[in-house]
Amino acid sequence: VIRQWPRITEKTLSDDSTRVHRVATPEVHADRNVVDVSYTVEVTDLDTRQTELLRETHSMRYLFTPEIELLLEIAGMKLLESRAWMSDDSPGFESWGAAFIAKG
């Protein structure tokens, strides 16, 4: 998040009857390690042309490995392994997601 600042993204998917257009707008709160992502989703029935608009915000706290290790220690657990999401690489500055394996 710090190195690859979040940006506005748009995605559209459709089939023969429905079109879905989603806009994700991030707002970074670096002082709290939080990103609020506001989603606007427009669902259109292609037959009737009726549109429904949905809005929601997902507040996501991002953590770093030392924080996870500390929280695991507090919980009486130990970090066994970590990997960048869907990769065999260790989490790093280029990682947006990661998986951690711990044991209590």
Short mmCIF file of N, CA, C and O in Angstrom, two decimals:
data_model
loop_
_atom_site.label_atom_id
_atom_site.label_comp_id
_atom_site.label_asym_id
_atom_site.label_seq_id
_atom_site.Cartn_x
_atom_site.Cartn_y
_atom_site.Cartn_z
N VAL A 1 0.84 -1.19 0.00
CA VAL A 1 0.00 0.00 0.00
C VAL A 1 0.88 1.24 0.00
O VAL A 1 0.60 2.20 -0.71
N ILE A 2 1.94 1.22 0.79
CA ILE A 2 2.80 2.39 0.88
C ILE A 2 3.58 2.60 -0.42
O ILE A 2 3.72 3.72 -0.90
N ARG A 3 4.05 1.52 -1.01
CA ARG A 3 4.86 1.64 -2.22
C ARG A 3 4.01 1.71 -3.49
O ARG A 3 4.35 2.43 -4.42
N GLN A 4 2.94 0.95 -3.53
CA GLN A 4 2.03 0.96 -4.69
C GLN A 4 0.72 1.59 -4.24
O GLN A 4 -0.21 0.90 -3.88
N TRP A 5 0.69 2.90 -4.23
CA TRP A 5 -0.48 3.64 -3.73
C TRP A 5 -1.73 3.17 -4.45
O TRP A 5 -1.74 3.04 -5.67
N PRO A 6 -2.82 2.92 -3.72
CA PRO A 6 -4.06 2.49 -4.37
C PRO A 6 -4.57 3.54 -5.35
O PRO A 6 -4.36 4.73 -5.15
N ARG A 7 -5.24 3.08 -6.38
CA ARG A 7 -5.77 4.00 -7.39
C ARG A 7 -7.21 3.63 -7.72
O ARG A 7 -7.66 2.54 -7.42
N ILE A 8 -7.90 4.55 -8.35
CA ILE A 8 -9.26 4.29 -8.78
C ILE A 8 -9.23 3.24 -9.89
O ILE A 8 -8.42 3.33 -10.82
N THR A 9 -10.08 2.21 -9.75
CA THR A 9 -10.16 1.18 -10.78
C THR A 9 -11.61 1.02 -11.22
O THR A 9 -12.53 1.27 -10.45
N GLU A 10 -11.77 0.61 -12.47
CA GLU A 10 -13.10 0.35 -13.02
C GLU A 10 -13.08 -1.01 -13.69
O GLU A 10 -12.08 -1.43 -14.27
N LYS A 11 -14.22 -1.70 -13.58
CA LYS A 11 -14.34 -3.01 -14.21
C LYS A 11 -15.78 -3.17 -14.69
O LYS A 11 -16.72 -2.81 -13.99
N THR A 12 -15.93 -3.71 -15.89
CA THR A 12 -17.26 -3.97 -16.45
C THR A 12 -17.32 -5.41 -16.91
O THR A 12 -16.41 -5.89 -17.61
N LEU A 13 -18.38 -6.09 -16.50
CA LEU A 13 -18.65 -7.46 -16.95
C LEU A 13 -20.07 -7.51 -17.47
O LEU A 13 -20.95 -6.81 -16.95
N SER A 14 -20.30 -8.34 -18.48
CA SER A 14 -21.66 -8.45 -18.99
C SER A 14 -21.88 -9.80 -19.65
O SER A 14 -20.93 -10.49 -20.02
N ASP A 15 -23.16 -10.14 -19.74
CA ASP A 15 -23.57 -11.30 -20.52
C ASP A 15 -24.73 -10.84 -21.40
O ASP A 15 -24.90 -9.63 -21.60
N ASP A 16 -25.53 -11.76 -21.88
CA ASP A 16 -26.61 -11.37 -22.79
C ASP A 16 -27.71 -10.54 -22.14
O ASP A 16 -28.41 -9.79 -22.81
N SER A 17 -27.84 -10.64 -20.80
CA SER A 17 -28.97 -9.97 -20.15
C SER A 17 -28.58 -8.88 -19.14
O SER A 17 -29.40 -8.05 -18.80
N THR A 18 -27.34 -8.91 -18.67
CA THR A 18 -26.97 -8.00 -17.58
C THR A 18 -25.59 -7.40 -17.81
O THR A 18 -24.67 -8.09 -18.28
N ARG A 19 -25.46 -6.14 -17.45
CA ARG A 19 -24.15 -5.47 -17.45
C ARG A 19 -23.90 -4.95 -16.05
O ARG A 19 -24.76 -4.32 -15.43
N VAL A 20 -22.69 -5.22 -15.54
CA VAL A 20 -22.28 -4.74 -14.22
C VAL A 20 -21.04 -3.89 -14.39
O VAL A 20 -20.03 -4.35 -14.94
N HIS A 21 -21.13 -2.66 -13.91
CA HIS A 21 -19.99 -1.72 -13.98
C HIS A 21 -19.64 -1.32 -12.55
O HIS A 21 -20.50 -0.85 -11.81
N ARG A 22 -18.38 -1.56 -12.15
CA ARG A 22 -17.95 -1.26 -10.79
C ARG A 22 -16.80 -0.26 -10.80
O ARG A 22 -15.85 -0.40 -11.58
N VAL A 23 -16.90 0.74 -9.94
CA VAL A 23 -15.83 1.71 -9.74
C VAL A 23 -15.39 1.60 -8.28
O VAL A 23 -16.22 1.67 -7.38
N ALA A 24 -14.10 1.40 -8.07
CA ALA A 24 -13.54 1.33 -6.73
C ALA A 24 -12.67 2.56 -6.51
O ALA A 24 -11.73 2.81 -7.26
N THR A 25 -13.02 3.33 -5.48
CA THR A 25 -12.30 4.57 -5.17
C THR A 25 -11.67 4.45 -3.80
O THR A 25 -12.39 4.43 -2.79
N PRO A 26 -10.34 4.37 -3.73
CA PRO A 26 -9.69 4.21 -2.43
C PRO A 26 -9.39 5.55 -1.76
O PRO A 26 -9.15 6.56 -2.43
N GLU A 27 -9.41 5.53 -0.44
CA GLU A 27 -8.97 6.66 0.37
C GLU A 27 -8.04 6.10 1.44
O GLU A 27 -8.47 5.30 2.28
N VAL A 28 -6.78 6.50 1.38
CA VAL A 28 -5.78 5.96 2.30
C VAL A 28 -5.70 6.82 3.55
O VAL A 28 -5.64 8.05 3.48
N HIS A 29 -5.71 6.16 4.69
CA HIS A 29 -5.50 6.81 5.99
C HIS A 29 -4.19 6.24 6.54
O HIS A 29 -4.18 5.31 7.36
N ALA A 30 -3.07 6.78 6.04
CA ALA A 30 -1.75 6.23 6.35
C ALA A 30 -1.43 6.27 7.84
O ALA A 30 -0.69 5.42 8.34
N ASP A 31 -1.99 7.23 8.56
CA ASP A 31 -1.72 7.33 9.99
C ASP A 31 -2.35 6.18 10.79
O ASP A 31 -1.98 5.93 11.92
N ARG A 32 -3.31 5.46 10.17
CA ARG A 32 -3.97 4.33 10.83
C ARG A 32 -3.75 3.01 10.10
O ARG A 32 -4.31 1.99 10.48
N ASN A 33 -2.96 3.02 9.02
CA ASN A 33 -2.75 1.84 8.17
C ASN A 33 -4.08 1.27 7.67
O ASN A 33 -4.31 0.06 7.72
N VAL A 34 -4.95 2.16 7.20
CA VAL A 34 -6.27 1.77 6.74
C VAL A 34 -6.51 2.35 5.35
O VAL A 34 -6.12 3.49 5.07
N VAL A 35 -7.16 1.55 4.51
CA VAL A 35 -7.63 2.02 3.21
C VAL A 35 -9.13 1.80 3.19
O VAL A 35 -9.60 0.67 3.39
N ASP A 36 -9.89 2.87 2.98
CA ASP A 36 -11.33 2.75 2.78
C ASP A 36 -11.56 2.73 1.27
O ASP A 36 -11.19 3.67 0.57
N VAL A 37 -12.14 1.64 0.79
CA VAL A 37 -12.44 1.54 -0.64
C VAL A 37 -13.94 1.68 -0.80
O VAL A 37 -14.71 0.86 -0.30
N SER A 38 -14.35 2.74 -1.48
CA SER A 38 -15.77 2.98 -1.76
C SER A 38 -16.09 2.39 -3.12
O SER A 38 -15.44 2.74 -4.12
N TYR A 39 -17.07 1.51 -3.13
CA TYR A 39 -17.50 0.85 -4.37
C TYR A 39 -18.82 1.45 -4.83
O TYR A 39 -19.74 1.62 -4.04
N THR A 40 -18.89 1.74 -6.10
CA THR A 40 -20.13 2.11 -6.77
C THR A 40 -20.35 1.06 -7.84
O THR A 40 -19.50 0.88 -8.72
N VAL A 41 -21.48 0.36 -7.74
CA VAL A 41 -21.77 -0.71 -8.69
C VAL A 41 -23.09 -0.39 -9.39
O VAL A 41 -24.11 -0.16 -8.74
N GLU A 42 -23.05 -0.37 -10.70
CA GLU A 42 -24.24 -0.11 -11.50
C GLU A 42 -24.60 -1.40 -12.23
O GLU A 42 -23.80 -1.92 -13.02
N VAL A 43 -25.78 -1.93 -11.93
CA VAL A 43 -26.25 -3.17 -12.55
C VAL A 43 -27.38 -2.81 -13.52
O VAL A 43 -28.38 -2.22 -13.11
N THR A 44 -27.20 -3.15 -14.78
CA THR A 44 -28.19 -2.79 -15.80
C THR A 44 -28.78 -4.04 -16.44
O THR A 44 -28.04 -4.92 -16.89
N ASP A 45 -30.11 -4.11 -16.44
CA ASP A 45 -30.83 -5.16 -17.17
C ASP A 45 -30.84 -4.72 -18.63
O ASP A 45 -31.44 -3.70 -18.97
N LEU A 46 -30.18 -5.46 -19.49
CA LEU A 46 -30.04 -5.04 -20.88
C LEU A 46 -31.34 -5.15 -21.67
O LEU A 46 -31.48 -4.49 -22.71
N ASP A 47 -32.29 -5.94 -21.19
CA ASP A 47 -33.57 -6.06 -21.88
C ASP A 47 -34.48 -4.87 -21.57
O ASP A 47 -35.08 -4.29 -22.45
N THR A 48 -34.56 -4.52 -20.28
CA THR A 48 -35.48 -3.45 -19.87
C THR A 48 -34.79 -2.10 -19.74
O THR A 48 -35.44 -1.07 -19.59
N ARG A 49 -33.46 -2.11 -19.72
CA ARG A 49 -32.64 -0.89 -19.51
C ARG A 49 -32.80 -0.31 -18.11
O ARG A 49 -32.41 0.82 -17.86
N GLN A 50 -33.38 -1.06 -17.20
CA GLN A 50 -33.47 -0.61 -15.80
C GLN A 50 -32.11 -0.78 -15.14
O GLN A 50 -31.42 -1.77 -15.36
N THR A 51 -31.77 0.20 -14.33
CA THR A 51 -30.48 0.22 -13.67
C THR A 51 -30.67 0.32 -12.17
O THR A 51 -31.52 1.06 -11.67
N GLU A 52 -29.84 -0.46 -11.47
CA GLU A 52 -29.81 -0.39 -10.01
C GLU A 52 -28.42 0.08 -9.60
O GLU A 52 -27.42 -0.42 -10.12
N LEU A 53 -28.36 1.03 -8.69
CA LEU A 53 -27.08 1.57 -8.23
C LEU A 53 -26.84 1.13 -6.80
O LEU A 53 -27.69 1.32 -5.92
N LEU A 54 -25.70 0.53 -6.55
CA LEU A 54 -25.31 0.06 -5.22
C LEU A 54 -24.05 0.79 -4.79
O LEU A 54 -23.14 1.00 -5.59
N ARG A 55 -24.00 1.15 -3.51
CA ARG A 55 -22.81 1.82 -2.96
C ARG A 55 -22.47 1.19 -1.62
O ARG A 55 -23.36 0.95 -0.80
N GLU A 56 -21.19 0.94 -1.41
CA GLU A 56 -20.72 0.45 -0.12
C GLU A 56 -19.24 0.77 0.04
O GLU A 56 -18.54 0.97 -0.95
N THR A 57 -18.80 0.81 1.27
CA THR A 57 -17.40 1.09 1.57
C THR A 57 -16.83 -0.05 2.38
O THR A 57 -17.44 -0.51 3.35
N HIS A 58 -15.66 -0.52 1.97
CA HIS A 58 -14.93 -1.56 2.69
C HIS A 58 -13.72 -0.90 3.35
O HIS A 58 -12.88 -0.32 2.67
N SER A 59 -13.66 -0.99 4.66
CA SER A 59 -12.53 -0.45 5.41
C SER A 59 -11.55 -1.59 5.66
O SER A 59 -11.90 -2.58 6.29
N MET A 60 -10.34 -1.45 5.14
CA MET A 60 -9.35 -2.53 5.24
C MET A 60 -8.09 -2.05 5.96
O MET A 60 -7.51 -1.04 5.58
N ARG A 61 -7.72 -2.78 6.99
CA ARG A 61 -6.52 -2.49 7.76
C ARG A 61 -5.39 -3.32 7.17
O ARG A 61 -5.52 -4.53 7.04
N TYR A 62 -4.31 -2.68 6.79
CA TYR A 62 -3.17 -3.44 6.29
C TYR A 62 -2.13 -3.59 7.40
O TYR A 62 -1.94 -2.70 8.23
N LEU A 63 -1.54 -4.77 7.45
CA LEU A 63 -0.58 -5.12 8.49
C LEU A 63 0.75 -5.47 7.85
O LEU A 63 0.81 -5.89 6.70
N PHE A 64 1.79 -5.35 8.63
CA PHE A 64 3.13 -5.73 8.20
C PHE A 64 3.57 -6.92 9.04
O PHE A 64 3.06 -7.16 10.13
N THR A 65 4.53 -7.68 8.53
CA THR A 65 4.96 -8.91 9.19
C THR A 65 5.31 -8.70 10.67
O THR A 65 4.88 -9.50 11.52
N PRO A 66 6.06 -7.66 11.07
CA PRO A 66 6.35 -7.49 12.50
C PRO A 66 5.09 -7.33 13.36
O PRO A 66 5.04 -7.84 14.48
N GLU A 67 4.08 -6.66 12.83
CA GLU A 67 2.82 -6.52 13.57
C GLU A 67 2.13 -7.87 13.73
O GLU A 67 1.61 -8.20 14.80
N ILE A 68 2.13 -8.65 12.68
CA ILE A 68 1.50 -9.97 12.74
C ILE A 68 2.25 -10.86 13.73
O ILE A 68 1.63 -11.56 14.54
N GLU A 69 3.57 -10.81 13.70
CA GLU A 69 4.36 -11.60 14.66
C GLU A 69 4.04 -11.19 16.10
O GLU A 69 3.88 -12.05 16.98
N LEU A 70 3.94 -9.90 16.37
CA LEU A 70 3.62 -9.41 17.71
C LEU A 70 2.22 -9.87 18.14
O LEU A 70 2.03 -10.36 19.26
N LEU A 71 1.24 -9.73 17.26
CA LEU A 71 -0.12 -10.15 17.59
C LEU A 71 -0.20 -11.66 17.82
O LEU A 71 -0.90 -12.13 18.72
N LEU A 72 0.54 -12.42 17.02
CA LEU A 72 0.59 -13.87 17.24
C LEU A 72 1.22 -14.20 18.59
O LEU A 72 0.73 -15.08 19.32
N GLU A 73 2.29 -13.50 18.93
CA GLU A 73 2.95 -13.72 20.23
C GLU A 73 1.99 -13.44 21.38
O GLU A 73 1.90 -14.21 22.33
N ILE A 74 1.26 -12.34 21.28
CA ILE A 74 0.28 -11.99 22.32
C ILE A 74 -0.77 -13.09 22.45
O ILE A 74 -1.24 -13.40 23.55
N ALA A 75 -1.12 -13.71 21.32
CA ALA A 75 -2.12 -14.78 21.31
C ALA A 75 -1.53 -16.14 21.66
O ALA A 75 -2.24 -17.15 21.64
N GLY A 76 -0.23 -16.18 21.98
CA GLY A 76 0.42 -17.44 22.32
C GLY A 76 0.73 -18.31 21.12
O GLY A 76 0.79 -19.53 21.23
N MET A 77 0.93 -17.66 19.99
CA MET A 77 1.19 -18.40 18.75
C MET A 77 2.53 -17.97 18.16
O MET A 77 3.10 -16.96 18.57
N LYS A 78 2.99 -18.76 17.19
CA LYS A 78 4.26 -18.46 16.54
C LYS A 78 4.08 -18.53 15.03
O LYS A 78 3.43 -19.44 14.51
N LEU A 79 4.66 -17.57 14.33
CA LEU A 79 4.61 -17.55 12.87
C LEU A 79 5.53 -18.64 12.34
O LEU A 79 6.71 -18.68 12.67
N LEU A 80 4.98 -19.52 11.51
CA LEU A 80 5.77 -20.60 10.91
C LEU A 80 6.25 -20.25 9.51
O LEU A 80 7.37 -20.57 9.12
N GLU A 81 5.38 -19.58 8.75
CA GLU A 81 5.71 -19.31 7.36
C GLU A 81 4.84 -18.18 6.82
O GLU A 81 3.72 -17.97 7.30
N SER A 82 5.36 -17.46 5.85
CA SER A 82 4.57 -16.44 5.17
C SER A 82 4.96 -16.41 3.70
O SER A 82 6.11 -16.67 3.34
N ARG A 83 3.97 -16.11 2.86
CA ARG A 83 4.17 -16.04 1.42
C ARG A 83 3.35 -14.91 0.83
O ARG A 83 2.25 -14.61 1.31
N ALA A 84 3.90 -14.28 -0.20
CA ALA A 84 3.11 -13.32 -0.95
C ALA A 84 1.92 -14.08 -1.53
O ALA A 84 2.03 -15.27 -1.85
N TRP A 85 0.78 -13.42 -1.64
CA TRP A 85 -0.45 -14.08 -2.06
C TRP A 85 -0.28 -14.77 -3.41
O TRP A 85 0.22 -14.18 -4.35
N MET A 86 -0.65 -16.05 -3.45
CA MET A 86 -0.62 -16.88 -4.67
C MET A 86 0.79 -16.95 -5.27
O MET A 86 0.98 -16.93 -6.48
N SER A 87 1.79 -17.04 -4.39
CA SER A 87 3.18 -17.06 -4.84
C SER A 87 4.01 -17.84 -3.83
O SER A 87 3.60 -18.03 -2.68
N ASP A 88 5.19 -18.26 -4.25
CA ASP A 88 6.13 -18.88 -3.33
C ASP A 88 7.11 -17.85 -2.76
O ASP A 88 7.99 -18.20 -1.98
N ASP A 89 6.98 -16.59 -3.17
CA ASP A 89 7.87 -15.53 -2.70
C ASP A 89 7.51 -15.08 -1.30
O ASP A 89 6.35 -15.17 -0.88
N SER A 90 8.47 -14.56 -0.58
CA SER A 90 8.19 -13.96 0.72
C SER A 90 7.47 -12.63 0.51
O SER A 90 7.70 -11.97 -0.51
N PRO A 91 6.62 -12.22 1.46
CA PRO A 91 5.97 -10.91 1.31
C PRO A 91 7.01 -9.80 1.27
O PRO A 91 8.03 -9.87 1.97
N GLY A 92 6.78 -8.79 0.46
CA GLY A 92 7.71 -7.67 0.35
C GLY A 92 6.97 -6.41 -0.06
O GLY A 92 5.75 -6.35 -0.03
N PHE A 93 7.73 -5.41 -0.47
CA PHE A 93 7.15 -4.12 -0.83
C PHE A 93 6.21 -4.21 -2.03
O PHE A 93 5.33 -3.37 -2.19
N GLU A 94 6.38 -5.20 -2.87
CA GLU A 94 5.54 -5.34 -4.05
C GLU A 94 4.30 -6.20 -3.79
O GLU A 94 3.47 -6.38 -4.67
N SER A 95 4.18 -6.73 -2.58
CA SER A 95 3.06 -7.63 -2.25
C SER A 95 1.84 -6.84 -1.80
O SER A 95 1.93 -6.02 -0.89
N TRP A 96 0.70 -7.12 -2.44
CA TRP A 96 -0.56 -6.50 -1.99
C TRP A 96 -1.27 -7.40 -1.01
O TRP A 96 -2.05 -6.96 -0.19
N GLY A 97 -1.01 -8.68 -1.08
CA GLY A 97 -1.65 -9.64 -0.19
C GLY A 97 -0.64 -10.68 0.23
O GLY A 97 0.37 -10.91 -0.45
N ALA A 98 -0.91 -11.33 1.35
CA ALA A 98 -0.01 -12.35 1.84
C ALA A 98 -0.79 -13.37 2.65
O ALA A 98 -1.89 -13.10 3.12
N ALA A 99 -0.19 -14.55 2.77
CA ALA A 99 -0.77 -15.62 3.60
C ALA A 99 0.24 -15.93 4.70
O ALA A 99 1.46 -16.00 4.44
N PHE A 100 -0.25 -16.08 5.91
CA PHE A 100 0.60 -16.38 7.06
C PHE A 100 0.12 -17.67 7.70
O PHE A 100 -1.08 -17.88 7.88
N ILE A 101 1.07 -18.53 8.04
CA ILE A 101 0.75 -19.79 8.72
C ILE A 101 1.35 -19.71 10.12
O ILE A 101 2.54 -19.41 10.28
N ALA A 102 0.52 -19.98 11.12
CA ALA A 102 0.96 -19.87 12.52
C ALA A 102 0.51 -21.10 13.29
O ALA A 102 -0.40 -21.82 12.88
N LYS A 103 1.15 -21.32 14.42
CA LYS A 103 0.82 -22.45 15.27
C LYS A 103 0.77 -21.98 16.71
O LYS A 103 1.59 -21.18 17.15
N GLY A 104 -0.23 -22.50 17.44
CA GLY A 104 -0.39 -22.12 18.84
C GLY A 104 0.19 -23.13 19.79
O GLY A 104 0.67 -24.16 19.48
#
